[in-house]
Amino acid sequence: MVSQLSRPSSSDRATPSDPQRLQRLRHTCAHVLAMAVQRLFPETHVTIGPWTETGFYYDFDRADPFTPDDLGRIEAAMGQIIGANLPIIRETVDRDELRSEIVQMNEPYKLEILDGIPLGEPITRYYIGCPDLISPSNADDEPSLFDVSALKAGESTCWWDLCAGPHLNRTGEIDPEAFALESVAGAYWRGDETKPQLQRIYGTAWETPEQLEAYLQQKEEAKRRDHRKLGQELDLFSIQEEAGGGLVFWHPKGARMRLLIEDYWRTAHLATGYDLLYTPHIANLDLWKTSGHFEFYRENMFDQMEIEAQQYQLRPMNCPFHVLTYQNKLHSYRELPLRWAELGTVYRYERSGVLHGLMRVRGFTQDDAHVFCLPEQVSDEILAVLNLTEQILSDFGFAEYEVNLSTRPAKSVGTDAIWELATDALRQALDTKGWAYVTDEGGGAFYGPKIDIKIRDAIGRLWQCSTIQVDFNLPERFDMEYVAVDGSRQRPIMIHRAIFGSLERFFGILVENYAGDFPLWLAPVQLRLLPVSDGQRDYANGVAQTLKQQGYRVEVDTSGDRLGKQIRTAELEKIPIVAVVGKREVEQQTLSVRTRQSGDLGALTVAEVQGRMAAAIADRGRV
RNA sequence: GCCGAUGUGGCUCAGUGGUAGAGCACUCGAUUCGUAAUCGAGCGGUCGCGGGUUCAAAUCCCGCCAUCGGCUCCA
């Protein structure tokens, strides 16, 4: 038994292998964490602790909060448990025996879990360091929690958790250099906010220290790209306490970029058969009662305001306005499909704790559109939306997607026939497009099935932006009609779709994707001219004027700083191209060009610079 | 909304009960300069807001607001 207490040798730790092993490892880490916590804080109740994408967590019930300091102590204790290489033993147990044991231990959450296991299912527990296997002589040299001789009477090194498993065989199989505790957060028991709030300790765990290092670097990279940080540094936008949380101020540079995005979007839509609408940001509350939002979406709506004894509502969505526009006259089947798009600003009440930079705000602009069409047009319209989505997203540098098709949920409106028609239309469009997708059975909205598209960014993260939804509800509620071939009144099908989703959010994603280093066509300032000394200021201004007249975003550094400083400033502002203007350049009527992408390009004429910029803009690339 | 953390000049951050600090930015002066920081001076803060304790509060206590990490929710 001595070997079981020895420090783990490197051979105990497997080299990278299968994902199941990694999950076991992470799950075991969660147990080791819980064991360490209960050793250090015996009054703590345990609950659940699963593995996650990057590690593990365990939820605890304890009156006092865990401090960052505690985290360090817990991590050290985990290191000791791992160092002691304790055996992990699975035991199938009798439900009633275990029940009385849990009652005696006063672990109410475990009791709830046990009682939730269906009768007849095997019940297992996992021991770490079964006391029978450990004798005092085996204690390690250095005093530790698991130095048995240091234990008080009645204490043991043994710890167990009710758990289905699976786990590693010994704690020593965890590489002590490949895990780390990350943070403490509140979490509700069973994810239900009416239930007690627990303290969740998050950790990360990997097979090797190198993998841990890579993960930590990825985290650093994400931090470096954080749109909130870059938004401040590059002076793109702000969110101000005085105005309120979740309300975005677009600064000149951010606004310039937004304008470019909007112009691109409008052009693309007009070119693909859309018409554009502008509709109000508030409307009579009755509209929202008709649409059903007041009943079903109220918790996300700002409070109503009273205007001359009428209730008005700030809009959380654009769709009712587009429906009203449709209702303003009688439509023939010959007019359909109607494709109406609007950069529609909406306001939604979000609980203060969920606000997050540009990603989650209270006022935002959707690149919304609604297609009103005949049933037989649905499939083609969906396909057209998919094509437009691909064109737009790829122009912004996103070429990889993950697609979900969500089908009819249990609670829903509409007939089987119409659900089938719509779901088939979505499926058929995806098949024609040739996109692989995952079906989320029952994941659709109550009013219709939908396709969601996630884009993968430069560091591999997925962001859900685009959504295409078929809606049977609003046409019904508003009694929408068109006149069919036979003169009868028929109900059109309505498709909601957004490609960016929210301009604010998409802009945030762009910032993170490019780490603020935008391709030339999006860069708020494309070229900055740097005069070496005051004598070149007029020439620089002249060149800037010429290029500005051609539509380029050009400015002259007016700081009076030395060249080195001007270059440093431009680099920090991530300006794609700088052009040094000194005596030489003025004499030869050239610019000495330096780009972020390619470094020093030497002396070029203004026409040459203009040509290179035009080429880079045309292919949405860099100089 | 809930749990925890944080909040000090425009920005990044020192300052744990005794006269509010630094760097950058900004302004002014000198320098007219060749590819990532020229030198000097100056301006600038009721220390998130409101209350309380104390002779004395950025510092201790209470409430609120905002931000950050999560939960829940979601574009």
PDB file of N, CA and C (backbone and C1' of nucleotides) in Angstrom, chain A residues 185-186 188 191 197 202 228 232 350-353 360-361 505 533-534 562-565 567-568 583-585 592 594, chain B residues 1-4 7 11 24-25 31-38 48 65-75:
ATOM      1  N   ALA A 185     -18.182  32.449  -8.187  1.00  0.00           N
ATOM      2  CA  ALA A 185     -19.353  33.147  -8.681  1.00  0.00           C
ATOM      3  C   ALA A 185     -20.597  32.607  -8.002  1.00  0.00           C
ATOM      4  N   GLY A 186     -21.635  33.405  -8.006  1.00  0.00           N
ATOM      5  CA  GLY A 186     -22.914  32.933  -7.484  1.00  0.00           C
ATOM      6  C   GLY A 186     -23.588  32.056  -8.515  1.00  0.00           C
ATOM      7  N   TYR A 188     -27.353  29.543  -8.845  1.00  0.00           N
ATOM      8  CA  TYR A 188     -28.529  29.039  -8.139  1.00  0.00           C
ATOM      9  C   TYR A 188     -28.544  27.524  -8.145  1.00  0.00           C
ATOM     10  N   GLY A 191     -29.948  25.854 -11.056  1.00  0.00           N
ATOM     11  CA  GLY A 191     -30.130  26.924 -12.028  1.00  0.00           C
ATOM     12  C   GLY A 191     -31.446  27.674 -11.886  1.00  0.00           C
ATOM     13  N   GLN A 197     -29.057  30.408  -3.415  1.00  0.00           N
ATOM     14  CA  GLN A 197     -27.889  30.725  -4.234  1.00  0.00           C
ATOM     15  C   GLN A 197     -26.642  30.104  -3.617  1.00  0.00           C
ATOM     16  N   TYR A 202     -14.945  27.979 -10.002  1.00  0.00           N
ATOM     17  CA  TYR A 202     -14.554  27.521 -11.335  1.00  0.00           C
ATOM     18  C   TYR A 202     -13.075  27.182 -11.368  1.00  0.00           C
ATOM     19  N   ARG A 228     -14.478  46.205 -25.134  1.00  0.00           N
ATOM     20  CA  ARG A 228     -14.686  47.295 -24.189  1.00  0.00           C
ATOM     21  C   ARG A 228     -13.385  48.062 -23.982  1.00  0.00           C
ATOM     22  N   GLN A 232     -12.430  51.816 -25.775  1.00  0.00           N
ATOM     23  CA  GLN A 232     -11.907  52.961 -25.020  1.00  0.00           C
ATOM     24  C   GLN A 232     -10.592  53.447 -25.632  1.00  0.00           C
ATOM     25  N   GLU A 350     -33.224  45.100 -19.769  1.00  0.00           N
ATOM     26  CA  GLU A 350     -32.376  43.982 -19.387  1.00  0.00           C
ATOM     27  C   GLU A 350     -31.978  44.182 -17.949  1.00  0.00           C
ATOM     28  N   ARG A 351     -31.978  43.122 -17.182  1.00  0.00           N
ATOM     29  CA  ARG A 351     -31.587  43.234 -15.783  1.00  0.00           C
ATOM     30  C   ARG A 351     -30.144  43.713 -15.704  1.00  0.00           C
ATOM     31  N   SER A 352     -29.908  44.593 -14.736  1.00  0.00           N
ATOM     32  CA  SER A 352     -28.621  45.284 -14.688  1.00  0.00           C
ATOM     33  C   SER A 352     -27.433  44.319 -14.721  1.00  0.00           C
ATOM     34  N   GLY A 353     -27.597  43.162 -14.093  1.00  0.00           N
ATOM     35  CA  GLY A 353     -26.468  42.236 -14.001  1.00  0.00           C
ATOM     36  C   GLY A 353     -26.067  41.583 -15.303  1.00  0.00           C
ATOM     37  N   ARG A 360     -24.406  43.132 -24.855  1.00  0.00           N
ATOM     38  CA  ARG A 360     -25.719  43.037 -24.226  1.00  0.00           C
ATOM     39  C   ARG A 360     -26.058  44.421 -23.705  1.00  0.00           C
ATOM     40  N   VAL A 361     -26.974  45.102 -24.387  1.00  0.00           N
ATOM     41  CA  VAL A 361     -27.290  46.485 -24.052  1.00  0.00           C
ATOM     42  C   VAL A 361     -28.797  46.674 -23.931  1.00  0.00           C
ATOM     43  N   ARG A 505     -23.768  44.816 -31.200  1.00  0.00           N
ATOM     44  CA  ARG A 505     -23.123  43.548 -30.901  1.00  0.00           C
ATOM     45  C   ARG A 505     -22.174  43.129 -32.034  1.00  0.00           C
ATOM     46  N   SER A 533       8.694  68.005 -39.944  1.00  0.00           N
ATOM     47  CA  SER A 533       8.754  69.279 -39.233  1.00  0.00           C
ATOM     48  C   SER A 533       7.712  70.231 -39.825  1.00  0.00           C
ATOM     49  N   ASP A 534       7.588  71.395 -39.227  1.00  0.00           N
ATOM     50  CA  ASP A 534       6.513  72.303 -39.618  1.00  0.00           C
ATOM     51  C   ASP A 534       6.563  72.694 -41.088  1.00  0.00           C
ATOM     52  N   ARG A 562       7.898  64.774 -32.477  1.00  0.00           N
ATOM     53  CA  ARG A 562       8.948  64.235 -33.343  1.00  0.00           C
ATOM     54  C   ARG A 562       8.402  63.034 -34.104  1.00  0.00           C
ATOM     55  N   LEU A 563       9.048  62.699 -35.228  1.00  0.00           N
ATOM     56  CA  LEU A 563       8.550  61.627 -36.086  1.00  0.00           C
ATOM     57  C   LEU A 563       8.347  60.315 -35.332  1.00  0.00           C
ATOM     58  N   GLY A 564       9.344  59.952 -34.535  1.00  0.00           N
ATOM     59  CA  GLY A 564       9.248  58.687 -33.802  1.00  0.00           C
ATOM     60  C   GLY A 564       7.999  58.626 -32.954  1.00  0.00           C
ATOM     61  N   LYS A 565       7.685  59.732 -32.313  1.00  0.00           N
ATOM     62  CA  LYS A 565       6.511  59.779 -31.462  1.00  0.00           C
ATOM     63  C   LYS A 565       5.232  59.703 -32.298  1.00  0.00           C
ATOM     64  N   ILE A 567       4.862  58.230 -35.114  1.00  0.00           N
ATOM     65  CA  ILE A 567       4.710  56.852 -35.587  1.00  0.00           C
ATOM     66  C   ILE A 567       4.183  55.972 -34.463  1.00  0.00           C
ATOM     67  N   ARG A 568       4.743  56.172 -33.291  1.00  0.00           N
ATOM     68  CA  ARG A 568       4.288  55.379 -32.151  1.00  0.00           C
ATOM     69  C   ARG A 568       2.800  55.610 -31.882  1.00  0.00           C
ATOM     70  N   LYS A 583      11.481  66.823 -45.960  1.00  0.00           N
ATOM     71  CA  LYS A 583      11.973  67.675 -47.060  1.00  0.00           C
ATOM     72  C   LYS A 583      12.045  66.898 -48.373  1.00  0.00           C
ATOM     73  N   ARG A 584      12.624  65.686 -48.269  1.00  0.00           N
ATOM     74  CA  ARG A 584      12.786  64.853 -49.466  1.00  0.00           C
ATOM     75  C   ARG A 584      11.475  64.664 -50.200  1.00  0.00           C
ATOM     76  N   GLU A 585      10.442  64.290 -49.437  1.00  0.00           N
ATOM     77  CA  GLU A 585       9.141  63.991 -50.053  1.00  0.00           C
ATOM     78  C   GLU A 585       8.559  65.233 -50.721  1.00  0.00           C
ATOM     79  N   SER A 592       6.589  58.839 -48.041  1.00  0.00           N
ATOM     80  CA  SER A 592       7.284  57.637 -47.576  1.00  0.00           C
ATOM     81  C   SER A 592       6.314  56.833 -46.740  1.00  0.00           C
ATOM     82  N   ARG A 594       4.507  53.732 -44.734  1.00  0.00           N
ATOM     83  CA  ARG A 594       4.745  52.636 -43.794  1.00  0.00           C
ATOM     84  C   ARG A 594       3.378  52.079 -43.399  1.00  0.00           C
TER      85      ARG A 594
ATOM     86  P     G B   1     -31.190  45.919 -10.546  1.00  0.00           P
ATOM     87  O5'   G B   1     -31.675  44.535  -9.979  1.00  0.00           O
ATOM     88  C5'   G B   1     -32.859  44.407  -9.199  1.00  0.00           C
ATOM     89  C4'   G B   1     -33.089  42.947  -8.965  1.00  0.00           C
ATOM     90  C3'   G B   1     -31.964  42.228  -8.224  1.00  0.00           C
ATOM     91  O3'   G B   1     -32.120  42.376  -6.819  1.00  0.00           O
ATOM     92  C1'   G B   1     -32.580  40.982 -10.140  1.00  0.00           C
ATOM     93  P     C B   2     -30.872  42.409  -5.842  1.00  0.00           P
ATOM     94  O5'   C B   2     -30.349  40.911  -5.914  1.00  0.00           O
ATOM     95  C5'   C B   2     -31.124  39.850  -5.366  1.00  0.00           C
ATOM     96  C4'   C B   2     -30.379  38.552  -5.531  1.00  0.00           C
ATOM     97  C3'   C B   2     -28.918  38.590  -5.123  1.00  0.00           C
ATOM     98  O3'   C B   2     -28.762  38.429  -3.716  1.00  0.00           O
ATOM     99  C1'   C B   2     -29.104  37.559  -7.228  1.00  0.00           C
ATOM    100  P     C B   3     -27.552  39.172  -2.969  1.00  0.00           P
ATOM    101  O5'   C B   3     -26.301  38.260  -3.334  1.00  0.00           O
ATOM    102  C5'   C B   3     -26.186  36.950  -2.791  1.00  0.00           C
ATOM    103  C4'   C B   3     -24.919  36.312  -3.287  1.00  0.00           C
ATOM    104  C3'   C B   3     -23.666  37.158  -3.159  1.00  0.00           C
ATOM    105  O3'   C B   3     -23.122  37.112  -1.851  1.00  0.00           O
ATOM    106  C1'   C B   3     -23.738  36.205  -5.313  1.00  0.00           C
ATOM    107  P     G B   4     -22.387  38.395  -1.247  1.00  0.00           P
ATOM    108  O5'   G B   4     -21.017  38.459  -2.063  1.00  0.00           O
ATOM    109  C5'   G B   4     -19.980  37.542  -1.759  1.00  0.00           C
ATOM    110  C4'   G B   4     -18.907  37.610  -2.812  1.00  0.00           C
ATOM    111  C3'   G B   4     -18.201  38.949  -2.975  1.00  0.00           C
ATOM    112  O3'   G B   4     -17.215  39.162  -1.993  1.00  0.00           O
ATOM    113  C1'   G B   4     -18.752  38.090  -5.098  1.00  0.00           C
ATOM    114  P     G B   7     -11.421  50.006  -5.881  1.00  0.00           P
ATOM    115  O5'   G B   7     -12.292  50.909  -6.867  1.00  0.00           O
ATOM    116  C5'   G B   7     -11.843  51.132  -8.200  1.00  0.00           C
ATOM    117  C4'   G B   7     -12.852  52.011  -8.938  1.00  0.00           C
ATOM    118  C3'   G B   7     -12.977  53.421  -8.380  1.00  0.00           C
ATOM    119  O3'   G B   7     -13.183  54.347  -9.444  1.00  0.00           O
ATOM    120  C1'   G B   7     -15.078  52.350  -8.317  1.00  0.00           C
ATOM    121  P     C B  11     -11.500  58.534 -17.626  1.00  0.00           P
ATOM    122  O5'   C B  11     -10.205  57.912 -18.291  1.00  0.00           O
ATOM    123  C5'   C B  11     -10.272  57.246 -19.553  1.00  0.00           C
ATOM    124  C4'   C B  11      -8.924  56.633 -19.873  1.00  0.00           C
ATOM    125  C3'   C B  11      -8.383  55.690 -18.803  1.00  0.00           C
ATOM    126  O3'   C B  11      -8.884  54.375 -18.971  1.00  0.00           O
ATOM    127  C1'   C B  11      -6.699  57.240 -19.403  1.00  0.00           C
ATOM    128  P     C B  24       5.135  61.122 -18.577  1.00  0.00           P
ATOM    129  O5'   C B  24       3.879  60.664 -19.443  1.00  0.00           O
ATOM    130  C5'   C B  24       3.986  59.574 -20.359  1.00  0.00           C
ATOM    131  C4'   C B  24       2.617  59.158 -20.840  1.00  0.00           C
ATOM    132  C3'   C B  24       1.798  60.225 -21.542  1.00  0.00           C
ATOM    133  O3'   C B  24       2.167  60.398 -22.896  1.00  0.00           O
ATOM    134  C1'   C B  24       0.440  59.117 -19.967  1.00  0.00           C
ATOM    135  P     A B  25       2.021  61.816 -23.612  1.00  0.00           P
ATOM    136  O5'   A B  25       0.464  62.132 -23.515  1.00  0.00           O
ATOM    137  C5'   A B  25      -0.466  61.467 -24.367  1.00  0.00           C
ATOM    138  C4'   A B  25      -1.871  61.938 -24.075  1.00  0.00           C
ATOM    139  C3'   A B  25      -2.098  63.443 -24.224  1.00  0.00           C
ATOM    140  O3'   A B  25      -2.368  63.790 -25.565  1.00  0.00           O
ATOM    141  C1'   A B  25      -2.989  62.707 -22.161  1.00  0.00           C
ATOM    142  P     U B  31      13.886  77.618 -29.771  1.00  0.00           P
ATOM    143  O5'   U B  31      14.106  76.070 -30.023  1.00  0.00           O
ATOM    144  C5'   U B  31      15.360  75.459 -29.695  1.00  0.00           C
ATOM    145  C4'   U B  31      15.269  73.977 -29.878  1.00  0.00           C
ATOM    146  C3'   U B  31      14.894  73.505 -31.281  1.00  0.00           C
ATOM    147  O3'   U B  31      16.005  73.518 -32.166  1.00  0.00           O
ATOM    148  C1'   U B  31      13.628  72.307 -29.681  1.00  0.00           C
ATOM    149  P     U B  32      15.817  74.164 -33.592  1.00  0.00           P
ATOM    150  O5'   U B  32      14.873  73.169 -34.364  1.00  0.00           O
ATOM    151  C5'   U B  32      15.290  71.830 -34.655  1.00  0.00           C
ATOM    152  C4'   U B  32      14.417  71.264 -35.752  1.00  0.00           C
ATOM    153  C3'   U B  32      14.491  72.028 -37.076  1.00  0.00           C
ATOM    154  O3'   U B  32      14.400  71.134 -38.160  1.00  0.00           O
ATOM    155  C1'   U B  32      12.249  71.958 -36.318  1.00  0.00           C
ATOM    156  P     C B  33      15.605  70.318 -38.678  1.00  0.00           P
ATOM    157  O5'   C B  33      15.159  68.864 -38.216  1.00  0.00           O
ATOM    158  C5'   C B  33      16.144  67.990 -37.675  1.00  0.00           C
ATOM    159  C4'   C B  33      15.521  67.100 -36.641  1.00  0.00           C
ATOM    160  C3'   C B  33      14.670  65.950 -37.173  1.00  0.00           C
ATOM    161  O3'   C B  33      15.090  64.755 -36.551  1.00  0.00           O
ATOM    162  C1'   C B  33      13.558  67.059 -35.424  1.00  0.00           C
ATOM    163  P     G B  34      15.970  63.743 -37.395  1.00  0.00           P
ATOM    164  O5'   G B  34      14.867  62.918 -38.196  1.00  0.00           O
ATOM    165  C5'   G B  34      13.915  62.151 -37.477  1.00  0.00           C
ATOM    166  C4'   G B  34      13.467  61.004 -38.337  1.00  0.00           C
ATOM    167  C3'   G B  34      14.583  60.055 -38.755  1.00  0.00           C
ATOM    168  O3'   G B  34      14.004  58.767 -38.905  1.00  0.00           O
ATOM    169  C1'   G B  34      13.617  60.998 -40.666  1.00  0.00           C
ATOM    170  P     U B  35      14.742  57.483 -38.235  1.00  0.00           P
ATOM    171  O5'   U B  35      13.524  56.533 -37.851  1.00  0.00           O
ATOM    172  C5'   U B  35      12.614  56.915 -36.810  1.00  0.00           C
ATOM    173  C4'   U B  35      11.354  56.110 -36.945  1.00  0.00           C
ATOM    174  C3'   U B  35      11.588  54.613 -37.127  1.00  0.00           C
ATOM    175  O3'   U B  35      10.512  53.918 -36.527  1.00  0.00           O
ATOM    176  C1'   U B  35      10.372  55.448 -38.943  1.00  0.00           C
ATOM    177  P     A B  36      10.692  53.023 -35.218  1.00  0.00           P
ATOM    178  O5'   A B  36       9.385  53.440 -34.409  1.00  0.00           O
ATOM    179  C5'   A B  36       9.228  54.784 -33.944  1.00  0.00           C
ATOM    180  C4'   A B  36       8.672  54.765 -32.540  1.00  0.00           C
ATOM    181  C3'   A B  36       9.546  54.024 -31.539  1.00  0.00           C
ATOM    182  O3'   A B  36       9.375  54.620 -30.267  1.00  0.00           O
ATOM    183  C1'   A B  36       7.467  52.949 -31.723  1.00  0.00           C
ATOM    184  P     A B  37      10.629  55.338 -29.560  1.00  0.00           P
ATOM    185  O5'   A B  37      10.048  56.664 -28.949  1.00  0.00           O
ATOM    186  C5'   A B  37       9.010  57.409 -29.556  1.00  0.00           C
ATOM    187  C4'   A B  37       8.573  58.485 -28.580  1.00  0.00           C
ATOM    188  C3'   A B  37       9.677  59.001 -27.658  1.00  0.00           C
ATOM    189  O3'   A B  37       9.305  60.298 -27.226  1.00  0.00           O
ATOM    190  C1'   A B  37       8.065  57.896 -26.387  1.00  0.00           C
ATOM    191  P     U B  38       9.762  61.592 -27.947  1.00  0.00           P
ATOM    192  O5'   U B  38      10.728  62.251 -26.870  1.00  0.00           O
ATOM    193  C5'   U B  38      12.112  61.936 -26.835  1.00  0.00           C
ATOM    194  C4'   U B  38      12.902  63.169 -26.525  1.00  0.00           C
ATOM    195  C3'   U B  38      12.516  63.873 -25.231  1.00  0.00           C
ATOM    196  O3'   U B  38      13.043  63.253 -24.088  1.00  0.00           O
ATOM    197  C1'   U B  38      12.811  65.465 -26.966  1.00  0.00           C
ATOM    198  P     G B  48     -14.681  57.253  -5.067  1.00  0.00           P
ATOM    199  O5'   G B  48     -15.953  57.591  -5.947  1.00  0.00           O
ATOM    200  C5'   G B  48     -15.807  58.208  -7.226  1.00  0.00           C
ATOM    201  C4'   G B  48     -17.149  58.286  -7.871  1.00  0.00           C
ATOM    202  C3'   G B  48     -18.250  58.837  -6.971  1.00  0.00           C
ATOM    203  O3'   G B  48     -18.299  60.244  -7.024  1.00  0.00           O
ATOM    204  C1'   G B  48     -18.960  56.802  -7.926  1.00  0.00           C
ATOM    205  P     C B  65     -29.731  50.597  -7.089  1.00  0.00           P
ATOM    206  O5'   C B  65     -28.682  51.473  -7.917  1.00  0.00           O
ATOM    207  C5'   C B  65     -29.087  52.669  -8.558  1.00  0.00           C
ATOM    208  C4'   C B  65     -27.903  53.335  -9.210  1.00  0.00           C
ATOM    209  C3'   C B  65     -27.075  52.445 -10.129  1.00  0.00           C
ATOM    210  O3'   C B  65     -27.652  52.320 -11.411  1.00  0.00           O
ATOM    211  C1'   C B  65     -25.632  53.637  -8.701  1.00  0.00           C
ATOM    212  P     A B  66     -27.441  51.000 -12.281  1.00  0.00           P
ATOM    213  O5'   A B  66     -25.912  51.128 -12.724  1.00  0.00           O
ATOM    214  C5'   A B  66     -25.518  52.125 -13.645  1.00  0.00           C
ATOM    215  C4'   A B  66     -24.012  52.183 -13.724  1.00  0.00           C
ATOM    216  C3'   A B  66     -23.322  50.886 -14.136  1.00  0.00           C
ATOM    217  O3'   A B  66     -23.330  50.712 -15.533  1.00  0.00           O
ATOM    218  C1'   A B  66     -22.225  51.797 -12.253  1.00  0.00           C
ATOM    219  P     U B  67     -23.231  49.245 -16.165  1.00  0.00           P
ATOM    220  O5'   U B  67     -21.712  48.860 -15.892  1.00  0.00           O
ATOM    221  C5'   U B  67     -20.662  49.515 -16.585  1.00  0.00           C
ATOM    222  C4'   U B  67     -19.330  49.072 -16.024  1.00  0.00           C
ATOM    223  C3'   U B  67     -19.062  47.573 -16.066  1.00  0.00           C
ATOM    224  O3'   U B  67     -18.592  47.155 -17.332  1.00  0.00           O
ATOM    225  C1'   U B  67     -18.531  48.387 -13.919  1.00  0.00           C
ATOM    226  P     C B  68     -18.856  45.653 -17.788  1.00  0.00           P
ATOM    227  O5'   C B  68     -17.873  44.826 -16.855  1.00  0.00           O
ATOM    228  C5'   C B  68     -16.466  44.924 -17.015  1.00  0.00           C
ATOM    229  C4'   C B  68     -15.774  44.031 -16.014  1.00  0.00           C
ATOM    230  C3'   C B  68     -16.260  42.590 -15.984  1.00  0.00           C
ATOM    231  O3'   C B  68     -15.675  41.811 -17.005  1.00  0.00           O
ATOM    232  C1'   C B  68     -16.134  43.404 -13.777  1.00  0.00           C
ATOM    233  P     G B  69     -16.473  40.550 -17.601  1.00  0.00           P
ATOM    234  O5'   G B  69     -16.374  39.498 -16.412  1.00  0.00           O
ATOM    235  C5'   G B  69     -15.123  38.952 -16.034  1.00  0.00           C
ATOM    236  C4'   G B  69     -15.346  37.895 -14.994  1.00  0.00           C
ATOM    237  C3'   G B  69     -16.500  36.949 -15.284  1.00  0.00           C
ATOM    238  O3'   G B  69     -16.113  35.929 -16.184  1.00  0.00           O
ATOM    239  C1'   G B  69     -16.635  37.684 -13.044  1.00  0.00           C
ATOM    240  P     G B  70     -17.201  35.216 -17.081  1.00  0.00           P
ATOM    241  O5'   G B  70     -17.924  34.306 -16.010  1.00  0.00           O
ATOM    242  C5'   G B  70     -19.290  34.043 -16.092  1.00  0.00           C
ATOM    243  C4'   G B  70     -19.732  33.468 -14.776  1.00  0.00           C
ATOM    244  C3'   G B  70     -21.189  33.088 -14.731  1.00  0.00           C
ATOM    245  O3'   G B  70     -21.382  31.788 -15.248  1.00  0.00           O
ATOM    246  C1'   G B  70     -20.688  34.420 -12.862  1.00  0.00           C
ATOM    247  P     C B  71     -22.681  31.458 -16.111  1.00  0.00           P
ATOM    248  O5'   C B  71     -23.807  31.511 -14.990  1.00  0.00           O
ATOM    249  C5'   C B  71     -23.834  30.542 -13.956  1.00  0.00           C
ATOM    250  C4'   C B  71     -24.997  30.815 -13.039  1.00  0.00           C
ATOM    251  C3'   C B  71     -26.345  30.930 -13.731  1.00  0.00           C
ATOM    252  O3'   C B  71     -26.923  29.661 -13.970  1.00  0.00           O
ATOM    253  C1'   C B  71     -26.080  32.712 -12.206  1.00  0.00           C
ATOM    254  P     U B  72     -27.631  29.358 -15.345  1.00  0.00           P
ATOM    255  O5'   U B  72     -28.893  30.319 -15.332  1.00  0.00           O
ATOM    256  C5'   U B  72     -30.037  30.021 -14.539  1.00  0.00           C
ATOM    257  C4'   U B  72     -30.975  31.201 -14.544  1.00  0.00           C
ATOM    258  C3'   U B  72     -31.447  31.656 -15.922  1.00  0.00           C
ATOM    259  O3'   U B  72     -32.519  30.883 -16.415  1.00  0.00           O
ATOM    260  C1'   U B  72     -30.725  33.521 -14.695  1.00  0.00           C
ATOM    261  P     C B  73     -32.558  30.526 -17.983  1.00  0.00           P
ATOM    262  O5'   C B  73     -32.727  31.939 -18.700  1.00  0.00           O
ATOM    263  C5'   C B  73     -33.975  32.609 -18.723  1.00  0.00           C
ATOM    264  C4'   C B  73     -33.799  34.027 -19.211  1.00  0.00           C
ATOM    265  C3'   C B  73     -33.448  34.198 -20.684  1.00  0.00           C
ATOM    266  O3'   C B  73     -34.566  34.084 -21.543  1.00  0.00           O
ATOM    267  C1'   C B  73     -32.048  35.579 -19.398  1.00  0.00           C
ATOM    268  P     C B  74     -34.361  33.428 -23.015  1.00  0.00           P
ATOM    269  O5'   C B  74     -33.423  34.466 -23.760  1.00  0.00           O
ATOM    270  C5'   C B  74     -33.972  35.504 -24.535  1.00  0.00           C
ATOM    271  C4'   C B  74     -32.935  36.551 -24.815  1.00  0.00           C
ATOM    272  C3'   C B  74     -32.165  36.398 -26.111  1.00  0.00           C
ATOM    273  O3'   C B  74     -32.878  36.929 -27.205  1.00  0.00           O
ATOM    274  C1'   C B  74     -30.655  36.866 -24.353  1.00  0.00           C
ATOM    275  P     A B  75     -32.631  36.320 -28.698  1.00  0.00           P
ATOM    276  O5'   A B  75     -31.647  37.372 -29.395  1.00  0.00           O
ATOM    277  C5'   A B  75     -31.443  37.342 -30.806  1.00  0.00           C
ATOM    278  C4'   A B  75     -30.260  38.235 -31.110  1.00  0.00           C
ATOM    279  C3'   A B  75     -29.055  37.931 -30.255  1.00  0.00           C
ATOM    280  O3'   A B  75     -28.282  36.901 -30.796  1.00  0.00           O
ATOM    281  C1'   A B  75     -29.483  40.257 -30.226  1.00  0.00           C
TER     282        A B  75
END
